[in-house]
Amino acid sequence: MSSEPIRVEEVDAETKAPRARVEDAVETPAETSARKRDYLDGFLAQKPQGEAPNQPGGALYEAVVDALKEIYDPEIPVNIYELGLIYNVEVTDDGHAAVTMTLTTPHCPVAESMPAEVELRVSSVPGIAIADVNLVWDPPWDPAKMSDEARLELGML
């Protein structure tokens, strides 16, 4: 144990901090209204931004997605987009489309022909100059990747 002496400080009086009062914080209705309008000014002043043609919601991007929705898996009566086989679609300003996709299994009977069909359909979209298809196996496809529309079509919903 330590044998240091305990120091004691004596004070004459304790000073208390001033208490907050509701009257000090009350705004007039005009101040409250002005503050709210000021808060919303930036939001209300924003103009709708048009989607870029190559971004989701844009005409070119959506045309590529529509082309993908025309391709059906030969074993399952659902298009490959709703089936969840398309992982990513990128479209550049100069018309280069890159589609990242997978198949239901590596041993799928259309493993050789499906990527070529995707490339052909995407390259046929007006405004697309080059179409690249990247076939990936990671992450592997599973039924959870299907859209609700696909599940409904297959009686899984």
PDB file of C-alpha atoms in Angstrom:
ATOM      1  CA  MET A   1       0.000   0.000   0.000  1.00  0.00           C
ATOM      2  CA  SER A   2       1.009   3.520  -0.701  1.00  0.00           C
ATOM      3  CA  SER A   3       1.516   5.891   2.201  1.00  0.00           C
ATOM      4  CA  GLU A   4       0.859   9.122   0.348  1.00  0.00           C
ATOM      5  CA  PRO A   5      -1.213  11.617   2.293  1.00  0.00           C
ATOM      6  CA  ILE A   6      -4.711  12.414   1.094  1.00  0.00           C
ATOM      7  CA  ARG A   7      -5.039  15.988  -0.072  1.00  0.00           C
ATOM      8  CA  VAL A   8      -8.122  17.905   0.873  1.00  0.00           C
ATOM      9  CA  GLU A   9      -9.182  21.119  -0.839  1.00  0.00           C
ATOM     10  CA  GLU A  10     -11.490  23.468   0.978  1.00  0.00           C
ATOM     11  CA  VAL A  11     -13.908  25.740  -0.867  1.00  0.00           C
ATOM     12  CA  ASP A  12     -16.025  28.567   0.475  1.00  0.00           C
ATOM     13  CA  ALA A  13     -19.093  27.914  -1.657  1.00  0.00           C
ATOM     14  CA  GLU A  14     -20.255  25.648  -4.416  1.00  0.00           C
ATOM     15  CA  THR A  15     -21.217  27.378  -7.660  1.00  0.00           C
ATOM     16  CA  LYS A  16     -23.970  25.662  -9.577  1.00  0.00           C
ATOM     17  CA  ALA A  17     -24.247  25.856 -13.337  1.00  0.00           C
ATOM     18  CA  PRO A  18     -27.272  27.800 -14.545  1.00  0.00           C
ATOM     19  CA  ARG A  19     -30.222  25.545 -15.335  1.00  0.00           C
ATOM     20  CA  ALA A  20     -31.694  25.547 -18.798  1.00  0.00           C
ATOM     21  CA  ARG A  21     -35.150  27.017 -18.969  1.00  0.00           C
ATOM     22  CA  VAL A  22     -37.861  26.296 -21.512  1.00  0.00           C
ATOM     23  CA  GLU A  23     -38.566  30.013 -21.824  1.00  0.00           C
ATOM     24  CA  ASP A  24     -35.006  30.540 -23.101  1.00  0.00           C
ATOM     25  CA  ALA A  25     -35.475  28.014 -25.942  1.00  0.00           C
ATOM     26  CA  VAL A  26     -38.915  29.003 -27.193  1.00  0.00           C
ATOM     27  CA  GLU A  27     -39.076  30.143 -30.815  1.00  0.00           C
ATOM     28  CA  THR A  28     -41.800  32.263 -32.201  1.00  0.00           C
ATOM     29  CA  PRO A  29     -43.987  30.578 -34.832  1.00  0.00           C
ATOM     30  CA  ALA A  30     -42.380  32.778 -37.501  1.00  0.00           C
ATOM     31  CA  GLU A  31     -38.887  31.642 -36.474  1.00  0.00           C
ATOM     32  CA  THR A  32     -39.956  28.002 -36.510  1.00  0.00           C
ATOM     33  CA  SER A  33     -41.557  28.359 -39.945  1.00  0.00           C
ATOM     34  CA  ALA A  34     -38.520  30.210 -41.340  1.00  0.00           C
ATOM     35  CA  ARG A  35     -36.176  27.528 -40.041  1.00  0.00           C
ATOM     36  CA  LYS A  36     -38.259  24.748 -41.600  1.00  0.00           C
ATOM     37  CA  ARG A  37     -38.429  26.510 -44.953  1.00  0.00           C
ATOM     38  CA  ASP A  38     -34.683  27.067 -44.844  1.00  0.00           C
ATOM     39  CA  TYR A  39     -34.151  23.382 -44.137  1.00  0.00           C
ATOM     40  CA  LEU A  40     -36.237  22.377 -47.147  1.00  0.00           C
ATOM     41  CA  ASP A  41     -34.945  25.038 -49.555  1.00  0.00           C
ATOM     42  CA  GLY A  42     -32.131  22.862 -50.911  1.00  0.00           C
ATOM     43  CA  PHE A  43     -34.382  19.863 -51.332  1.00  0.00           C
ATOM     44  CA  LEU A  44     -37.172  21.808 -53.014  1.00  0.00           C
ATOM     45  CA  ALA A  45     -34.758  23.658 -55.308  1.00  0.00           C
ATOM     46  CA  GLN A  46     -33.370  20.427 -56.798  1.00  0.00           C
ATOM     47  CA  LYS A  47     -34.393  19.735 -60.358  1.00  0.00           C
ATOM     48  CA  PRO A  48     -35.037  16.177 -61.525  1.00  0.00           C
ATOM     49  CA  GLN A  49     -31.920  14.739 -63.058  1.00  0.00           C
ATOM     50  CA  GLY A  50     -32.364  12.785 -66.256  1.00  0.00           C
ATOM     51  CA  GLU A  51     -30.833   9.349 -66.297  1.00  0.00           C
ATOM     52  CA  ALA A  52     -27.773   8.932 -68.434  1.00  0.00           C
ATOM     53  CA  PRO A  53     -28.542   6.535 -71.291  1.00  0.00           C
ATOM     54  CA  ASN A  54     -25.882   4.087 -70.082  1.00  0.00           C
ATOM     55  CA  GLN A  55     -26.958   4.048 -66.414  1.00  0.00           C
ATOM     56  CA  PRO A  56     -29.746   2.000 -64.800  1.00  0.00           C
ATOM     57  CA  GLY A  57     -32.990   3.643 -65.845  1.00  0.00           C
ATOM     58  CA  GLY A  58     -31.397   5.076 -68.985  1.00  0.00           C
ATOM     59  CA  ALA A  59     -32.644   4.095 -72.434  1.00  0.00           C
ATOM     60  CA  LEU A  60     -29.538   2.223 -73.625  1.00  0.00           C
ATOM     61  CA  TYR A  61     -29.051   0.330 -70.365  1.00  0.00           C
ATOM     62  CA  GLU A  62     -32.719  -0.687 -70.265  1.00  0.00           C
ATOM     63  CA  ALA A  63     -32.564  -1.778 -73.919  1.00  0.00           C
ATOM     64  CA  VAL A  64     -29.692  -4.124 -73.019  1.00  0.00           C
ATOM     65  CA  VAL A  65     -31.666  -5.507 -70.073  1.00  0.00           C
ATOM     66  CA  ASP A  66     -34.714  -5.986 -72.322  1.00  0.00           C
ATOM     67  CA  ALA A  67     -32.547  -7.926 -74.779  1.00  0.00           C
ATOM     68  CA  LEU A  68     -31.357 -10.154 -71.933  1.00  0.00           C
ATOM     69  CA  LYS A  69     -34.964 -10.770 -70.890  1.00  0.00           C
ATOM     70  CA  GLU A  70     -35.630 -12.274 -74.330  1.00  0.00           C
ATOM     71  CA  ILE A  71     -33.166 -15.125 -73.703  1.00  0.00           C
ATOM     72  CA  TYR A  72     -34.697 -18.132 -71.986  1.00  0.00           C
ATOM     73  CA  ASP A  73     -32.995 -21.001 -70.219  1.00  0.00           C
ATOM     74  CA  PRO A  74     -33.828 -24.109 -72.295  1.00  0.00           C
ATOM     75  CA  GLU A  75     -34.505 -26.242 -69.206  1.00  0.00           C
ATOM     76  CA  ILE A  76     -36.456 -23.687 -67.156  1.00  0.00           C
ATOM     77  CA  PRO A  77     -39.235 -21.583 -68.747  1.00  0.00           C
ATOM     78  CA  VAL A  78     -37.890 -18.291 -67.316  1.00  0.00           C
ATOM     79  CA  ASN A  79     -35.647 -15.692 -68.943  1.00  0.00           C
ATOM     80  CA  ILE A  80     -32.033 -15.576 -67.769  1.00  0.00           C
ATOM     81  CA  TYR A  81     -32.387 -12.089 -66.272  1.00  0.00           C
ATOM     82  CA  GLU A  82     -35.295 -13.006 -63.969  1.00  0.00           C
ATOM     83  CA  LEU A  83     -33.630 -16.339 -63.256  1.00  0.00           C
ATOM     84  CA  GLY A  84     -30.753 -14.408 -61.675  1.00  0.00           C
ATOM     85  CA  LEU A  85     -28.060 -15.569 -64.081  1.00  0.00           C
ATOM     86  CA  ILE A  86     -27.084 -11.978 -64.931  1.00  0.00           C
ATOM     87  CA  TYR A  87     -24.902 -10.583 -62.162  1.00  0.00           C
ATOM     88  CA  ASN A  88     -23.959  -7.226 -63.676  1.00  0.00           C
ATOM     89  CA  VAL A  89     -24.539  -5.071 -66.737  1.00  0.00           C
ATOM     90  CA  GLU A  90     -22.256  -2.140 -67.536  1.00  0.00           C
ATOM     91  CA  VAL A  91     -22.656   0.154 -70.515  1.00  0.00           C
ATOM     92  CA  THR A  92     -20.112   2.881 -71.315  1.00  0.00           C
ATOM     93  CA  ASP A  93     -20.763   6.185 -73.059  1.00  0.00           C
ATOM     94  CA  ASP A  94     -19.184   4.896 -76.265  1.00  0.00           C
ATOM     95  CA  GLY A  95     -21.484   1.864 -76.476  1.00  0.00           C
ATOM     96  CA  HIS A  96     -19.339  -0.849 -74.933  1.00  0.00           C
ATOM     97  CA  ALA A  97     -21.497  -3.319 -72.972  1.00  0.00           C
ATOM     98  CA  ALA A  98     -20.047  -5.772 -70.471  1.00  0.00           C
ATOM     99  CA  VAL A  99     -22.323  -8.453 -69.057  1.00  0.00           C
ATOM    100  CA  THR A 100     -21.212 -10.593 -66.128  1.00  0.00           C
ATOM    101  CA  MET A 101     -23.215 -13.782 -65.892  1.00  0.00           C
ATOM    102  CA  THR A 102     -23.226 -17.324 -64.626  1.00  0.00           C
ATOM    103  CA  LEU A 103     -25.101 -20.513 -65.402  1.00  0.00           C
ATOM    104  CA  THR A 104     -27.158 -22.722 -63.115  1.00  0.00           C
ATOM    105  CA  THR A 105     -24.297 -25.261 -62.972  1.00  0.00           C
ATOM    106  CA  PRO A 106     -20.881 -25.592 -64.635  1.00  0.00           C
ATOM    107  CA  HIS A 107     -22.207 -28.740 -66.334  1.00  0.00           C
ATOM    108  CA  CYS A 108     -25.167 -26.893 -67.870  1.00  0.00           C
ATOM    109  CA  PRO A 109     -25.879 -28.217 -71.382  1.00  0.00           C
ATOM    110  CA  VAL A 110     -25.812 -24.676 -72.802  1.00  0.00           C
ATOM    111  CA  ALA A 111     -22.511 -23.702 -71.152  1.00  0.00           C
ATOM    112  CA  GLU A 112     -20.894 -23.204 -74.547  1.00  0.00           C
ATOM    113  CA  SER A 113     -23.789 -21.638 -76.438  1.00  0.00           C
ATOM    114  CA  MET A 114     -25.472 -19.386 -73.833  1.00  0.00           C
ATOM    115  CA  PRO A 115     -22.632 -16.804 -73.463  1.00  0.00           C
ATOM    116  CA  ALA A 116     -22.419 -16.563 -77.269  1.00  0.00           C
ATOM    117  CA  GLU A 117     -26.175 -15.990 -77.494  1.00  0.00           C
ATOM    118  CA  VAL A 118     -25.977 -13.284 -74.802  1.00  0.00           C
ATOM    119  CA  GLU A 119     -23.168 -11.579 -76.705  1.00  0.00           C
ATOM    120  CA  LEU A 120     -25.110 -11.760 -79.975  1.00  0.00           C
ATOM    121  CA  ARG A 121     -28.346 -10.374 -78.472  1.00  0.00           C
ATOM    122  CA  VAL A 122     -26.621  -7.551 -76.576  1.00  0.00           C
ATOM    123  CA  SER A 123     -24.535  -6.528 -79.592  1.00  0.00           C
ATOM    124  CA  SER A 124     -27.733  -6.322 -81.665  1.00  0.00           C
ATOM    125  CA  VAL A 125     -29.112  -3.544 -79.432  1.00  0.00           C
ATOM    126  CA  PRO A 126     -28.997  -0.207 -81.314  1.00  0.00           C
ATOM    127  CA  GLY A 127     -26.269   1.933 -79.754  1.00  0.00           C
ATOM    128  CA  ILE A 128     -24.113  -0.983 -78.609  1.00  0.00           C
ATOM    129  CA  ALA A 129     -20.864  -1.181 -80.539  1.00  0.00           C
ATOM    130  CA  ILE A 130     -19.091  -3.920 -78.572  1.00  0.00           C
ATOM    131  CA  ALA A 131     -20.530  -6.574 -76.272  1.00  0.00           C
ATOM    132  CA  ASP A 132     -18.387  -8.606 -73.897  1.00  0.00           C
ATOM    133  CA  VAL A 133     -19.693 -11.482 -71.802  1.00  0.00           C
ATOM    134  CA  ASN A 134     -17.835 -12.567 -68.698  1.00  0.00           C
ATOM    135  CA  LEU A 135     -18.868 -16.005 -67.480  1.00  0.00           C
ATOM    136  CA  VAL A 136     -18.158 -16.446 -63.764  1.00  0.00           C
ATOM    137  CA  TRP A 137     -18.757 -19.249 -61.275  1.00  0.00           C
ATOM    138  CA  ASP A 138     -18.219 -17.279 -58.091  1.00  0.00           C
ATOM    139  CA  PRO A 139     -20.570 -16.631 -56.439  1.00  0.00           C
ATOM    140  CA  PRO A 140     -22.351 -19.767 -57.565  1.00  0.00           C
ATOM    141  CA  TRP A 141     -25.948 -19.458 -58.708  1.00  0.00           C
ATOM    142  CA  ASP A 142     -28.677 -20.619 -56.370  1.00  0.00           C
ATOM    143  CA  PRO A 143     -32.485 -20.316 -56.473  1.00  0.00           C
ATOM    144  CA  ALA A 144     -32.383 -17.376 -54.028  1.00  0.00           C
ATOM    145  CA  LYS A 145     -31.061 -15.212 -56.890  1.00  0.00           C
ATOM    146  CA  MET A 146     -34.336 -15.563 -58.811  1.00  0.00           C
ATOM    147  CA  SER A 147     -36.722 -12.631 -58.950  1.00  0.00           C
ATOM    148  CA  ASP A 148     -40.204 -12.888 -57.481  1.00  0.00           C
ATOM    149  CA  GLU A 149     -41.576 -13.052 -61.023  1.00  0.00           C
ATOM    150  CA  ALA A 150     -39.437 -16.120 -61.756  1.00  0.00           C
ATOM    151  CA  ARG A 151     -40.465 -17.792 -58.509  1.00  0.00           C
ATOM    152  CA  LEU A 152     -44.105 -17.140 -59.294  1.00  0.00           C
ATOM    153  CA  GLU A 153     -43.692 -18.569 -62.793  1.00  0.00           C
ATOM    154  CA  LEU A 154     -42.096 -21.719 -61.367  1.00  0.00           C
ATOM    155  CA  GLY A 155     -44.676 -22.086 -58.584  1.00  0.00           C
ATOM    156  CA  MET A 156     -42.117 -21.425 -55.841  1.00  0.00           C
ATOM    157  CA  LEU A 157     -43.917 -18.432 -54.345  1.00  0.00           C
TER     158      LEU A 157
END
